[in-house]
Tab-separated table of C-alpha atoms and ligand atoms in Angstrom:
chain	number	residue	atom	x	y	z
A	1085	UNK	CA	-45.788	22.323	35.867
A	1086	UNK	CA	-43.357	23.040	38.984
A	1087	UNK	CA	-39.792	21.672	38.245
A	1088	UNK	CA	-38.371	18.948	40.648
A	1089	UNK	CA	-35.792	21.281	42.220
A	1090	UNK	CA	-38.824	23.758	43.033
A	1091	UNK	CA	-37.678	23.601	46.815
A	1092	UNK	CA	-34.942	24.505	46.387
A	1093	UNK	CA	-35.828	27.978	44.603
A	1094	UNK	CA	-37.571	30.859	45.421
A	1095	UNK	CA	-38.798	31.936	42.141
A	1096	UNK	CA	-39.320	30.167	38.651
A	1097	UNK	CA	-37.579	30.277	35.850
A	1098	UNK	CA	-37.452	33.240	33.410
A	1099	UNK	CA	-39.838	32.100	30.409
A	1100	UNK	CA	-36.941	32.956	27.818
A	1101	UNK	CA	-34.112	30.973	29.969
A	1102	UNK	CA	-36.692	28.034	30.285
A	1103	UNK	CA	-37.207	27.447	26.869
A	1104	UNK	CA	-33.201	28.206	25.830
A	1105	UNK	CA	-32.289	25.742	28.300
A	1106	UNK	CA	-34.628	23.195	27.005
A	1107	UNK	CA	-33.941	20.287	24.836
A	1108	UNK	CA	-37.185	18.532	24.471
A	1109	UNK	CA	-37.559	19.740	20.851
A	1110	UNK	CA	-34.634	17.855	19.724
A	1111	UNK	CA	-33.938	15.248	22.839
A	1112	UNK	CA	-37.508	13.581	21.980
A	1113	UNK	CA	-35.807	11.981	19.163
A	1114	UNK	CA	-34.268	9.578	22.224
A	1115	UNK	CA	-37.584	8.560	23.987
A	1116	UNK	CA	-37.293	4.624	22.836
A	1117	UNK	CA	-33.752	4.983	24.457
A	1118	UNK	CA	-34.756	6.878	27.003
A	1119	UNK	CA	-37.738	4.319	28.314
A	1120	UNK	CA	-35.402	1.185	27.533
A	1121	UNK	CA	-32.789	2.798	29.772
A	1122	UNK	CA	-35.888	3.496	32.394
A	1123	UNK	CA	-36.674	-0.165	32.093
A	1124	UNK	CA	-33.457	-1.671	32.444
A	1125	UNK	CA	-32.936	0.833	35.979
A	1126	UNK	CA	-36.327	-0.275	37.346
A	1127	UNK	CA	-35.838	-4.030	36.586
A	1128	UNK	CA	-32.166	-3.797	38.125
A	1129	UNK	CA	-33.879	-1.954	41.257
A	1130	UNK	CA	-36.115	-4.579	41.896
A	1131	UNK	CA	-33.383	-7.220	41.373
A	1132	UNK	CA	-31.408	-5.664	44.079
A	1133	UNK	CA	-34.253	-4.732	46.300
A	1134	UNK	CA	-34.121	-1.114	46.489
A	1135	UNK	CA	-37.708	-1.403	45.104
A	1136	UNK	CA	-39.883	-3.822	45.861
A	1137	UNK	CA	-40.945	-6.371	43.043
A	1138	UNK	CA	-44.449	-4.579	42.782
A	1139	UNK	CA	-43.025	-1.262	42.412
A	1140	UNK	CA	-40.396	-2.261	39.764
A	1141	UNK	CA	-43.390	-3.808	38.176
A	1142	UNK	CA	-45.625	-1.027	38.347
A	1143	UNK	CA	-42.796	1.264	36.966
A	1144	UNK	CA	-42.013	-1.187	33.952
A	1145	UNK	CA	-45.516	-1.647	33.206
A	1146	UNK	CA	-46.197	2.217	33.306
A	1147	UNK	CA	-43.081	3.008	31.238
A	1148	UNK	CA	-44.549	0.451	28.551
A	1149	UNK	CA	-47.538	1.817	28.510
A	1150	UNK	CA	-46.160	4.996	27.700
A	1151	UNK	CA	-44.351	4.002	25.181
A	1152	UNK	CA	-46.980	2.146	23.500
A	1153	UNK	CA	-49.506	5.478	24.024
A	1154	UNK	CA	-46.298	7.186	21.937
A	1155	UNK	CA	-46.722	4.628	19.463
A	1156	UNK	CA	-50.295	5.540	19.175
A	1157	UNK	CA	-50.059	9.071	18.921
A	1158	UNK	CA	-51.858	9.399	22.220
A	1159	UNK	CA	-48.439	11.005	23.774
A	1160	UNK	CA	-46.532	13.649	22.310
A	1161	UNK	CA	-43.304	14.681	24.407
A	1162	UNK	CA	-42.797	18.460	24.146
A	1163	UNK	CA	-42.817	21.702	26.789
A	1164	UNK	CA	-43.239	22.619	29.733
A	1165	UNK	CA	-40.985	19.693	30.046
A	1166	UNK	CA	-37.366	20.180	30.007
A	1167	UNK	CA	-35.792	17.469	27.957
A	1168	UNK	CA	-36.980	13.957	27.227
A	1169	UNK	CA	-35.935	12.309	30.467
A	1170	UNK	CA	-37.742	14.738	32.803
A	1171	UNK	CA	-40.741	14.283	30.107
A	1172	UNK	CA	-40.919	10.573	30.486
A	1173	UNK	CA	-40.576	10.803	34.495
A	1174	UNK	CA	-43.240	13.713	34.755
A	1175	UNK	CA	-45.447	11.425	32.738
A	1176	UNK	CA	-44.745	8.358	34.770
A	1177	UNK	CA	-45.610	9.750	37.623
A	1178	UNK	CA	-48.923	11.144	36.569
A	1179	UNK	CA	-49.811	7.879	35.388
A	1180	UNK	CA	-48.648	5.689	38.161
A	1181	UNK	CA	-48.420	8.320	40.853
A	1182	UNK	CA	-46.009	8.105	43.620
A	1183	UNK	CA	-44.500	4.777	42.819
A	1184	UNK	CA	-43.256	7.129	39.922
A	1185	UNK	CA	-41.322	8.894	42.215
A	1186	UNK	CA	-38.784	6.211	42.772
A	1187	UNK	CA	-37.598	5.446	39.347
A	1188	UNK	CA	-35.084	8.078	39.612
A	1189	UNK	CA	-33.299	6.368	42.350
A	1190	UNK	CA	-29.493	5.561	42.443
A	1191	UNK	CA	-28.939	7.616	38.927
A	1192	UNK	CA	-28.953	11.019	37.219
A	1193	UNK	CA	-29.921	12.423	34.079
A	1194	UNK	CA	-25.973	12.344	33.147
A	1195	UNK	CA	-25.847	8.834	33.274
A	1196	UNK	CA	-29.127	8.564	31.701
A	1197	UNK	CA	-28.781	10.979	28.854
A	1198	UNK	CA	-24.802	9.365	27.737
A	1199	UNK	CA	-27.024	6.244	27.906
A	1200	UNK	CA	-29.767	7.011	25.523
A	1201	UNK	CA	-27.933	8.595	22.957
A	1202	UNK	CA	-25.105	5.219	22.746
A	1203	UNK	CA	-28.266	3.188	22.535
A	1204	UNK	CA	-29.546	5.136	19.864
A	1205	UNK	CA	-26.299	5.992	18.084
A	1206	UNK	CA	-25.746	1.571	18.340
A	1207	UNK	CA	-28.722	1.145	16.121
A	1208	UNK	CA	-28.403	4.083	13.906
A	1209	UNK	CA	-24.608	2.366	13.141
A	1210	UNK	CA	-26.182	-0.876	11.947
A	1211	UNK	CA	-28.770	0.943	9.962
A	1212	UNK	CA	-25.785	2.839	8.678
A	1213	UNK	CA	-23.776	-0.513	7.554
A	1214	UNK	CA	-26.329	-1.939	5.469
A	1215	UNK	CA	-26.750	1.241	3.664
A	1216	UNK	CA	-23.373	1.401	3.133
A	1217	UNK	CA	-23.225	-2.122	1.976
A	1218	UNK	CA	-26.146	-1.500	-0.324
A	1219	UNK	CA	-24.253	1.221	-1.865
A	1220	UNK	CA	-21.212	-1.266	-2.395
A	1221	UNK	CA	-23.627	-3.846	-3.871
A	1222	UNK	CA	-24.847	-1.172	-6.294
A	1223	UNK	CA	-21.185	-0.104	-7.533
A	1224	UNK	CA	-20.574	-3.779	-7.545
A	1225	UNK	CA	-23.265	-4.571	-10.223
A	1226	UNK	CA	-21.803	-1.732	-12.503
A	1227	UNK	CA	-18.261	-3.051	-12.057
A	1228	UNK	CA	-19.147	-6.668	-12.844
A	1229	UNK	CA	-20.856	-5.873	-16.110
A	1230	UNK	CA	-17.976	-3.506	-17.027
A	1231	UNK	CA	-14.916	-4.968	-16.752
A	1232	UNK	CA	-14.344	-5.071	-20.287
A	1233	UNK	CA	-15.829	-1.286	-20.488
A	1234	UNK	CA	-12.778	1.207	-20.774
A	1235	UNK	CA	-12.566	4.676	-18.896
A	1236	UNK	CA	-9.246	7.443	-19.515
A	1237	UNK	CA	-7.822	7.443	-16.174
A	1238	UNK	CA	-6.484	10.608	-14.711
A	1239	UNK	CA	-3.796	12.159	-12.594
A	1240	UNK	CA	-3.890	15.698	-12.067
A	1241	UNK	CA	-7.296	15.432	-14.194
A	1242	UNK	CA	-5.003	15.097	-17.196
A	1243	UNK	CA	-5.360	11.828	-19.147
A	1244	UNK	CA	-2.962	9.053	-17.699
A	1245	UNK	CA	-3.632	5.710	-18.517
A	1246	UNK	CA	-6.760	3.659	-19.582
A	1247	UNK	CA	-8.595	1.482	-16.981
A	1248	UNK	CA	-11.177	-0.912	-16.520
A	1249	UNK	CA	-14.428	1.113	-15.432
A	1250	UNK	CA	-14.750	-1.641	-13.091
A	1251	UNK	CA	-11.772	-1.243	-11.560
A	1252	UNK	CA	-12.220	2.390	-11.380
A	1253	UNK	CA	-15.542	1.800	-9.406
A	1254	UNK	CA	-14.491	-0.986	-7.614
A	1255	UNK	CA	-11.861	2.010	-5.704
A	1256	UNK	CA	-14.930	3.313	-4.003
A	1257	UNK	CA	-15.480	-0.056	-2.888
A	1258	UNK	CA	-12.481	-0.114	-0.842
A	1259	UNK	CA	-13.320	3.089	0.472
A	1260	UNK	CA	-16.749	2.222	1.826
A	1261	UNK	CA	-15.072	-1.098	3.000
A	1262	UNK	CA	-12.806	0.882	5.224
A	1263	UNK	CA	-15.716	3.114	6.466
A	1264	UNK	CA	-17.437	0.065	7.243
A	1265	UNK	CA	-14.690	-1.177	9.423
A	1266	UNK	CA	-13.994	2.370	11.090
A	1267	UNK	CA	-17.621	2.358	11.952
A	1268	UNK	CA	-17.235	-0.978	13.487
A	1269	UNK	CA	-14.745	0.077	15.575
A	1270	UNK	CA	-16.535	3.087	16.620
A	1271	UNK	CA	-19.349	0.891	17.738
A	1272	UNK	CA	-17.235	-1.061	19.939
A	1273	UNK	CA	-16.477	1.862	22.043
A	1274	UNK	CA	-20.261	3.390	21.663
A	1275	UNK	CA	-21.217	0.004	22.965
A	1276	UNK	CA	-19.943	0.866	26.613
A	1277	UNK	CA	-22.404	1.740	29.300
A	1278	UNK	CA	-21.861	4.937	31.524
A	1279	UNK	CA	-25.345	3.751	33.420
A	1280	UNK	CA	-24.596	3.626	37.435
A	1281	UNK	CA	-22.049	6.215	37.429
A	1282	UNK	CA	-24.795	8.700	38.255
A	1283	UNK	CA	-24.109	12.166	38.703
A	1284	UNK	CA	-20.637	11.906	38.247
A	1285	UNK	CA	-19.347	9.921	41.261
A	1286	UNK	CA	-21.321	6.494	41.668
A	1287	UNK	CA	-24.218	5.886	44.459
A	1288	UNK	CA	-24.560	4.654	47.730
A	1289	UNK	CA	-27.862	2.733	46.339
A	1290	UNK	CA	-27.230	-0.649	45.806
A	1291	UNK	CA	-27.019	-0.633	42.078
A	1292	UNK	CA	-25.836	-3.547	39.615
A	1293	UNK	CA	-24.173	-2.058	36.598
A	1294	UNK	CA	-23.412	-5.371	34.772
A	1295	UNK	CA	-27.090	-6.440	35.194
A	1296	UNK	CA	-28.462	-3.107	33.278
A	1297	UNK	CA	-25.252	-3.168	31.150
A	1298	UNK	CA	-26.579	-6.577	29.871
A	1299	UNK	CA	-29.881	-5.528	29.558
A	1300	UNK	CA	-29.403	-3.184	27.346
A	1301	UNK	CA	-27.014	-5.059	25.403
A	1302	UNK	CA	-24.013	-3.200	26.189
A	1303	UNK	CA	-20.963	-4.820	25.679
A	1304	UNK	CA	-18.919	-3.589	28.455
A	1305	UNK	CA	-19.432	-0.654	31.366
A	1306	UNK	CA	-17.027	2.823	31.772
A	1307	UNK	CA	-14.788	1.775	34.404
A	1308	UNK	CA	-14.716	5.249	36.010
A	1309	UNK	CA	-17.808	6.777	36.951
A	1310	UNK	CA	-16.428	10.616	36.157
A	1311	UNK	CA	-15.054	9.598	32.870
A	1312	UNK	CA	-18.543	7.455	31.966
A	1313	UNK	CA	-20.820	11.053	32.332
A	1314	UNK	CA	-17.912	13.663	30.732
A	1315	UNK	CA	-17.062	11.323	27.666
A	1316	UNK	CA	-18.515	12.361	24.649
A	1317	UNK	CA	-14.873	10.681	22.388
A	1318	UNK	CA	-17.591	8.107	20.885
A	1319	UNK	CA	-19.504	11.527	19.311
A	1320	UNK	CA	-16.452	12.589	17.872
A	1321	UNK	CA	-15.389	9.291	16.413
A	1322	UNK	CA	-18.795	8.862	14.802
A	1323	UNK	CA	-19.212	12.165	12.888
A	1324	UNK	CA	-15.375	11.852	12.360
A	1325	UNK	CA	-15.834	8.149	10.577
A	1326	UNK	CA	-19.006	10.027	8.821
A	1327	UNK	CA	-16.978	13.070	7.576
A	1328	UNK	CA	-14.703	10.199	5.728
A	1329	UNK	CA	-18.074	8.358	4.361
A	1330	UNK	CA	-19.466	12.072	3.256
A	1331	UNK	CA	-15.402	12.765	1.624
A	1332	UNK	CA	-15.879	9.665	-0.355
A	1333	UNK	CA	-19.864	10.090	-1.488
A	1334	UNK	CA	-18.487	13.574	-2.513
A	1335	UNK	CA	-15.486	12.344	-4.740
A	1336	UNK	CA	-17.907	9.797	-6.660
A	1337	UNK	CA	-20.389	12.930	-6.750
A	1338	UNK	CA	-17.768	15.069	-8.498
A	1339	UNK	CA	-16.987	12.479	-10.544
A	1340	UNK	CA	-20.753	11.905	-11.735
A	1341	UNK	CA	-20.788	15.647	-12.378
A	1342	UNK	CA	-17.892	15.881	-14.410
A	1343	UNK	CA	-18.726	12.233	-16.452
A	1344	UNK	CA	-22.316	13.990	-17.313
A	1345	UNK	CA	-21.214	17.260	-18.711
A	1346	UNK	CA	-21.128	17.852	-22.472
A	1347	UNK	CA	-17.539	17.935	-22.339
A	1348	UNK	CA	-16.808	14.595	-21.132
A	1349	UNK	CA	-20.210	12.710	-21.994
A	1350	UNK	CA	-18.918	9.703	-20.418
A	1351	UNK	CA	-22.357	8.803	-18.983
A	1352	UNK	CA	-25.739	10.675	-19.032
A	1353	UNK	CA	-28.574	10.948	-16.321
A	1354	UNK	CA	-31.628	9.066	-16.508
A	1355	UNK	CA	-35.025	11.227	-15.828
A	1356	UNK	CA	-35.265	9.214	-12.540
A	1357	UNK	CA	-32.384	11.319	-10.727
A	1358	UNK	CA	-32.255	14.530	-12.804
A	1359	UNK	CA	-34.008	17.724	-12.570
A	1360	UNK	CA	-34.700	20.239	-15.476
A	1361	UNK	CA	-33.680	24.344	-15.727
A	1362	UNK	CA	-36.147	26.569	-14.622
A	1363	UNK	CA	-34.789	29.009	-17.300
A	1364	UNK	CA	-32.779	26.840	-19.779
A	1365	UNK	CA	-35.285	24.268	-21.673
A	1366	UNK	CA	-31.821	22.334	-22.713
A	1367	UNK	CA	-30.493	21.623	-19.021
A	1368	UNK	CA	-30.576	18.070	-17.166
A	1369	UNK	CA	-28.805	18.973	-14.072
A	1370	UNK	CA	-27.151	16.671	-11.434
A	1371	UNK	CA	-28.906	17.803	-8.915
A	1372	UNK	CA	-28.539	14.637	-6.692
A	1373	UNK	CA	-24.540	14.357	-6.506
A	1374	UNK	CA	-24.681	18.299	-6.290
A	1375	UNK	CA	-26.432	18.011	-2.865
A	1376	UNK	CA	-24.255	15.040	-1.786
A	1377	UNK	CA	-21.359	17.142	-2.321
A	1378	UNK	CA	-22.765	20.156	-0.555
A	1379	UNK	CA	-24.199	18.449	2.460
A	1380	UNK	CA	-20.504	16.997	2.869
A	1381	UNK	CA	-19.785	20.421	4.385
A	1382	UNK	CA	-22.804	19.991	7.025
A	1383	UNK	CA	-21.050	16.922	8.051
A	1384	UNK	CA	-17.397	18.706	8.372
A	1385	UNK	CA	-19.319	21.485	10.323
A	1386	UNK	CA	-20.793	18.735	12.752
A	1387	UNK	CA	-17.435	17.581	13.399
A	1388	UNK	CA	-15.962	21.195	13.793
A	1389	UNK	CA	-18.931	21.795	16.419
A	1390	UNK	CA	-18.242	19.090	18.557
A	1391	UNK	CA	-14.603	18.864	18.677
A	1392	UNK	CA	-14.838	22.953	19.740
A	1393	UNK	CA	-17.954	21.693	22.346
A	1394	UNK	CA	-15.658	19.196	24.252
A	1395	UNK	CA	-12.371	21.386	24.065
A	1396	UNK	CA	-11.586	22.801	27.570
A	1397	UNK	CA	-14.362	21.175	29.577
A	1398	UNK	CA	-13.629	20.935	33.150
A	1399	UNK	CA	-14.659	17.302	34.242
A	1400	UNK	CA	-17.225	16.127	34.855
A	1401	UNK	CA	-20.681	17.031	33.455
A	1402	UNK	CA	-21.437	20.389	32.084
A	1403	UNK	CA	-24.352	21.245	29.944
A	1404	UNK	CA	-21.968	22.188	27.086
A	1405	UNK	CA	-23.077	18.515	26.483
A	1406	UNK	CA	-26.368	19.106	25.867
A	1407	UNK	CA	-24.949	20.718	22.423
A	1408	UNK	CA	-23.988	17.330	21.202
A	1409	UNK	CA	-26.942	15.415	20.164
A	1410	UNK	CA	-27.805	17.999	17.147
A	1411	UNK	CA	-24.663	17.921	15.217
A	1412	UNK	CA	-24.833	13.734	15.880
A	1413	UNK	CA	-28.572	13.722	14.625
A	1414	UNK	CA	-28.000	15.954	12.034
A	1415	UNK	CA	-25.124	13.478	10.808
A	1416	UNK	CA	-27.179	10.383	10.884
A	1417	UNK	CA	-30.061	12.066	8.894
A	1418	UNK	CA	-27.481	13.324	6.172
A	1419	UNK	CA	-25.174	10.242	5.960
A	1420	UNK	CA	-28.275	8.000	5.767
A	1421	UNK	CA	-30.126	10.114	3.246
A	1422	UNK	CA	-26.892	10.664	1.249
A	1423	UNK	CA	-25.920	6.679	1.149
A	1424	UNK	CA	-29.856	5.988	-0.060
A	1425	UNK	CA	-29.607	8.674	-2.742
A	1426	UNK	CA	-26.118	7.838	-4.122
A	1427	UNK	CA	-27.036	4.137	-4.362
A	1428	UNK	CA	-30.881	4.922	-6.130
A	1429	UNK	CA	-28.716	7.032	-8.580
A	1430	UNK	CA	-25.933	4.253	-9.335
A	1431	UNK	CA	-28.646	1.721	-9.706
A	1432	UNK	CA	-31.470	3.863	-11.862
A	1433	UNK	CA	-30.089	7.193	-11.992
A	1434	UNK	CA	-26.699	6.859	-14.522
A	1435	UNK	CA	-26.062	5.178	-17.893
A	1436	UNK	CA	-22.664	4.946	-18.873
A	1437	UNK	CA	-22.006	6.053	-22.284
A	1438	UNK	CA	-19.754	2.893	-23.199
A	1439	UNK	CA	-19.341	3.985	-26.937
A	1440	UNK	CA	-18.065	7.115	-25.942
A	1441	UNK	CA	-15.641	5.642	-23.023
A	1442	UNK	CA	-14.013	3.179	-25.734
A	1443	UNK	CA	-13.727	6.087	-28.600
A	1444	UNK	CA	-12.086	8.474	-25.731
A	1445	UNK	CA	-9.478	5.955	-24.490
A	1446	UNK	CA	-8.684	5.198	-28.587
A	1447	UNK	CA	-7.934	9.155	-29.333
A	1448	UNK	CA	-5.237	10.357	-26.369
A	1449	UNK	CA	-1.845	9.915	-25.908
A	1450	UNK	CA	-2.738	7.394	-22.759
A	1451	UNK	CA	-0.682	4.795	-24.001
A	1452	UNK	CA	2.305	6.912	-23.991
A	1453	UNK	CA	3.577	4.576	-20.905
A	1454	UNK	CA	3.363	1.680	-22.942
A	1455	UNK	CA	5.188	2.747	-25.786
A	1456	UNK	CA	8.154	3.100	-23.117
A	1457	UNK	CA	7.413	0.194	-22.027
A	1458	UNK	CA	7.612	-1.482	-25.253
A	1459	UNK	CA	11.374	-0.229	-25.325
A	1460	UNK	CA	12.017	-1.494	-21.768
A	1461	UNK	CA	10.989	-4.716	-23.195
A	1462	UNK	CA	13.940	-4.571	-26.032
A	1463	UNK	CA	16.329	-3.514	-22.728
A	1464	UNK	CA	16.337	0.430	-23.331
A	1465	UNK	CA	16.901	1.842	-19.991
A	1466	UNK	CA	13.232	3.033	-19.156
A	1467	UNK	CA	14.641	7.044	-18.703
A	1468	UNK	CA	15.846	6.508	-22.440
A	1469	UNK	CA	12.690	4.869	-23.661
A	1470	UNK	CA	10.896	7.821	-21.864
A	1471	UNK	CA	12.895	10.460	-23.910
A	1472	UNK	CA	12.306	8.909	-26.816
A	1473	UNK	CA	8.469	8.857	-26.545
A	1474	UNK	CA	8.447	12.147	-25.238
A	1475	UNK	CA	9.961	12.997	-28.873
A	1476	UNK	CA	7.383	10.924	-30.292
A	1477	UNK	CA	4.638	13.018	-28.562
A	1478	UNK	CA	5.722	15.659	-29.781
A	1479	UNK	CA	6.453	14.359	-33.125
A	1480	UNK	CA	2.741	13.798	-33.165
A	1481	UNK	CA	1.337	16.950	-31.937
A	1482	UNK	CA	3.163	19.007	-33.958
A	1483	UNK	CA	0.961	17.403	-36.986
A	1484	UNK	CA	-1.958	16.470	-34.751
A	1485	UNK	CA	-2.344	12.848	-34.969
A	1486	UNK	CA	-1.725	10.618	-32.623
A	1487	UNK	CA	0.198	6.760	-32.173
A	1488	UNK	CA	-1.739	5.064	-34.031
A	1489	UNK	CA	-1.612	7.179	-37.176
A	1490	UNK	CA	2.135	6.757	-36.991
A	1491	UNK	CA	3.596	4.302	-39.660
A	1492	UNK	CA	6.544	1.869	-38.691
A	1493	UNK	CA	9.101	3.752	-40.254
A	1494	UNK	CA	8.467	6.525	-38.341
A	1495	UNK	CA	8.706	4.884	-35.161
A	1496	UNK	CA	11.649	3.626	-36.362
A	1497	UNK	CA	13.301	6.397	-36.635
A	1498	UNK	CA	12.904	7.013	-33.109
A	1499	UNK	CA	14.327	3.427	-32.161
A	1500	UNK	CA	15.024	0.651	-34.586
A	1501	UNK	CA	13.951	-1.619	-32.186
A	1502	UNK	CA	10.158	-0.704	-32.941
A	1503	UNK	CA	8.365	-3.563	-34.826
A	1504	UNK	CA	5.410	-4.359	-36.085
A	1505	UNK	CA	3.964	-5.602	-33.189
A	1506	UNK	CA	4.171	-2.076	-31.348
A	1507	UNK	CA	0.656	-1.258	-33.018
A	1508	UNK	CA	-0.420	-4.052	-30.858
A	1509	UNK	CA	1.149	-2.706	-27.586
A	1510	UNK	CA	-1.224	0.323	-28.272
A	1511	UNK	CA	-4.519	-0.980	-28.733
A	1512	UNK	CA	-6.140	0.354	-25.245
A	1513	UNK	CA	-7.764	-2.894	-24.552
A	1514	UNK	CA	-4.121	-4.566	-24.574
A	1515	UNK	CA	-2.939	-1.597	-23.045
A	1516	UNK	CA	-5.218	-2.313	-19.874
A	1517	UNK	CA	-5.270	-6.137	-19.894
A	1518	UNK	CA	-1.299	-6.108	-19.725
A	1519	UNK	CA	-1.288	-4.278	-16.478
A	1520	UNK	CA	-1.640	-7.923	-14.542
A	1521	UNK	CA	0.686	-6.654	-11.371
A	1522	UNK	CA	-1.335	-7.146	-8.300
A	1523	UNK	CA	-4.109	-4.763	-7.606
A	1524	UNK	CA	-3.692	-3.193	-11.242
A	1525	UNK	CA	-6.240	-3.032	-13.639
A	1526	UNK	CA	-5.766	-6.087	-15.990
A	1527	UNK	CA	-8.715	-8.185	-16.433
A	1528	UNK	CA	-7.420	-10.795	-14.966
A	1529	UNK	CA	-6.673	-8.778	-11.686
A	1530	UNK	CA	-10.142	-6.982	-11.956
A	1531	UNK	CA	-11.939	-10.136	-12.366
A	1532	UNK	CA	-10.585	-11.480	-9.454
A	1533	UNK	CA	-10.946	-8.527	-7.571
A	1534	UNK	CA	-15.418	-8.814	-8.853
A	1535	UNK	CA	-15.240	-12.213	-7.453
A	1536	UNK	CA	-13.598	-11.553	-4.051
A	1537	UNK	CA	-16.350	-8.428	-3.741
A	1538	UNK	CA	-19.054	-10.966	-4.505
A	1539	UNK	CA	-18.031	-13.461	-1.873
A	1540	UNK	CA	-17.315	-10.531	0.621
A	1541	UNK	CA	-20.450	-8.834	0.034
A	1542	UNK	CA	-22.657	-12.007	0.192
A	1543	UNK	CA	-21.631	-12.780	3.904
B	2049	LIG	N1	-30.571	17.335	28.664
B	2049	LIG	C1	-29.292	17.479	29.550
B	2049	LIG	C2	-28.442	17.009	28.270
B	2049	LIG	O1	-28.575	16.379	27.048
B	2049	LIG	C3	-29.384	16.061	30.133
B	2049	LIG	C4	-28.513	15.961	31.487
B	2049	LIG	C5	-28.884	16.935	32.055
B	2049	LIG	N2	-28.336	17.073	33.538
B	2049	LIG	C6	-27.644	17.958	34.204
B	2049	LIG	N3	-27.202	17.822	34.983
B	2049	LIG	N4	-28.470	19.562	33.951
B	2049	LIG	O2	-27.084	16.868	28.407
């Protein structure tokens, strides 16, 4: 197949370089967007009378039939076409002849590829938002039925204070909500049309950029043609937002991996989402959260790749930009599958061991702060109360007992203000219930949180 630029060149491309230069193997992903972009362009050229109505219609019908052929499996873009843009143009010319050669009037592949990738990413962002909402819903379901289930809360991975399990899980809902807000903001910067910037300088052909932007559902158009073909900030922003999504997925994955160990036993994996070992018959492995945790590295890597690709590129378009696609495609694929996998894992892959959880919070010193707060309630300055409780902890440790095992007289040896009601104060249910400060783990707060989320996620 001769190249569109063949008249300008004496010899043809070295076959290895031809393949090296090509992007069709991956940018064929953009086929629908490329066709939609071309349809909008052809319609606009008809409207501005650059093409006759018949020519415009002929091109549009040709493009529609290429789309149908692709869907029906009768056309598959591939080599020797260099990229998806040439592939469609070549196919169109094949199909409708000379008129097809008019499609590329007043545009360049530079504004075309920018348009395609934005259209593609916009769609994917909408799907990812739905996947995030589904994940939030699956967390909310577990939270709603576990308001009164307690789980040890940790700082430094050391037992800190008991929590409502719902409160713990709802922390992730907040993270995923911020991710959704960030994605929405990224979407608004993805949703800007570069079409009509042509190669870099605009065009003398009579085009109507607002028309194509509207046809393609863009909210706005790039104001500067050079920026329009050079901007890949939106790719970085998308992958950066995705990197944060992966970090949140990775954190919950890590917790699940810990929870299902024999050491923690806070939860167990059902057979739906666990795998066995090829050698050790007793094993049930948390492959799903491990894979999610591992795949986080891919997305971080994609972000690094994109940042490096755009660094130091002089204005305007440079072929380096062809390298933007694979990291963006891979990121979309990775976060979409990981979000789905985590949702399935939460829905049917994990069962909390409520008995073990309740037992855990009953058998540690995570109510130490409450002991100190009890004395604070009796007007003992907090710093003094803290020291007194430190002494009590040491006293218990040397005897291998817990606060609840102490007699009232023993408490009173440490401070005369301790009364019988100290035992109620130490009960983990009461401990959690008492943390009623705004946003705290107290049951009233958590019920409020659950209700807020139920309303919010319905929308
Ligand atoms: N395949 C190219 C890309 O992905 C399309 C744009 C090519 N433009 C050019 N001036 N060579 O960026």
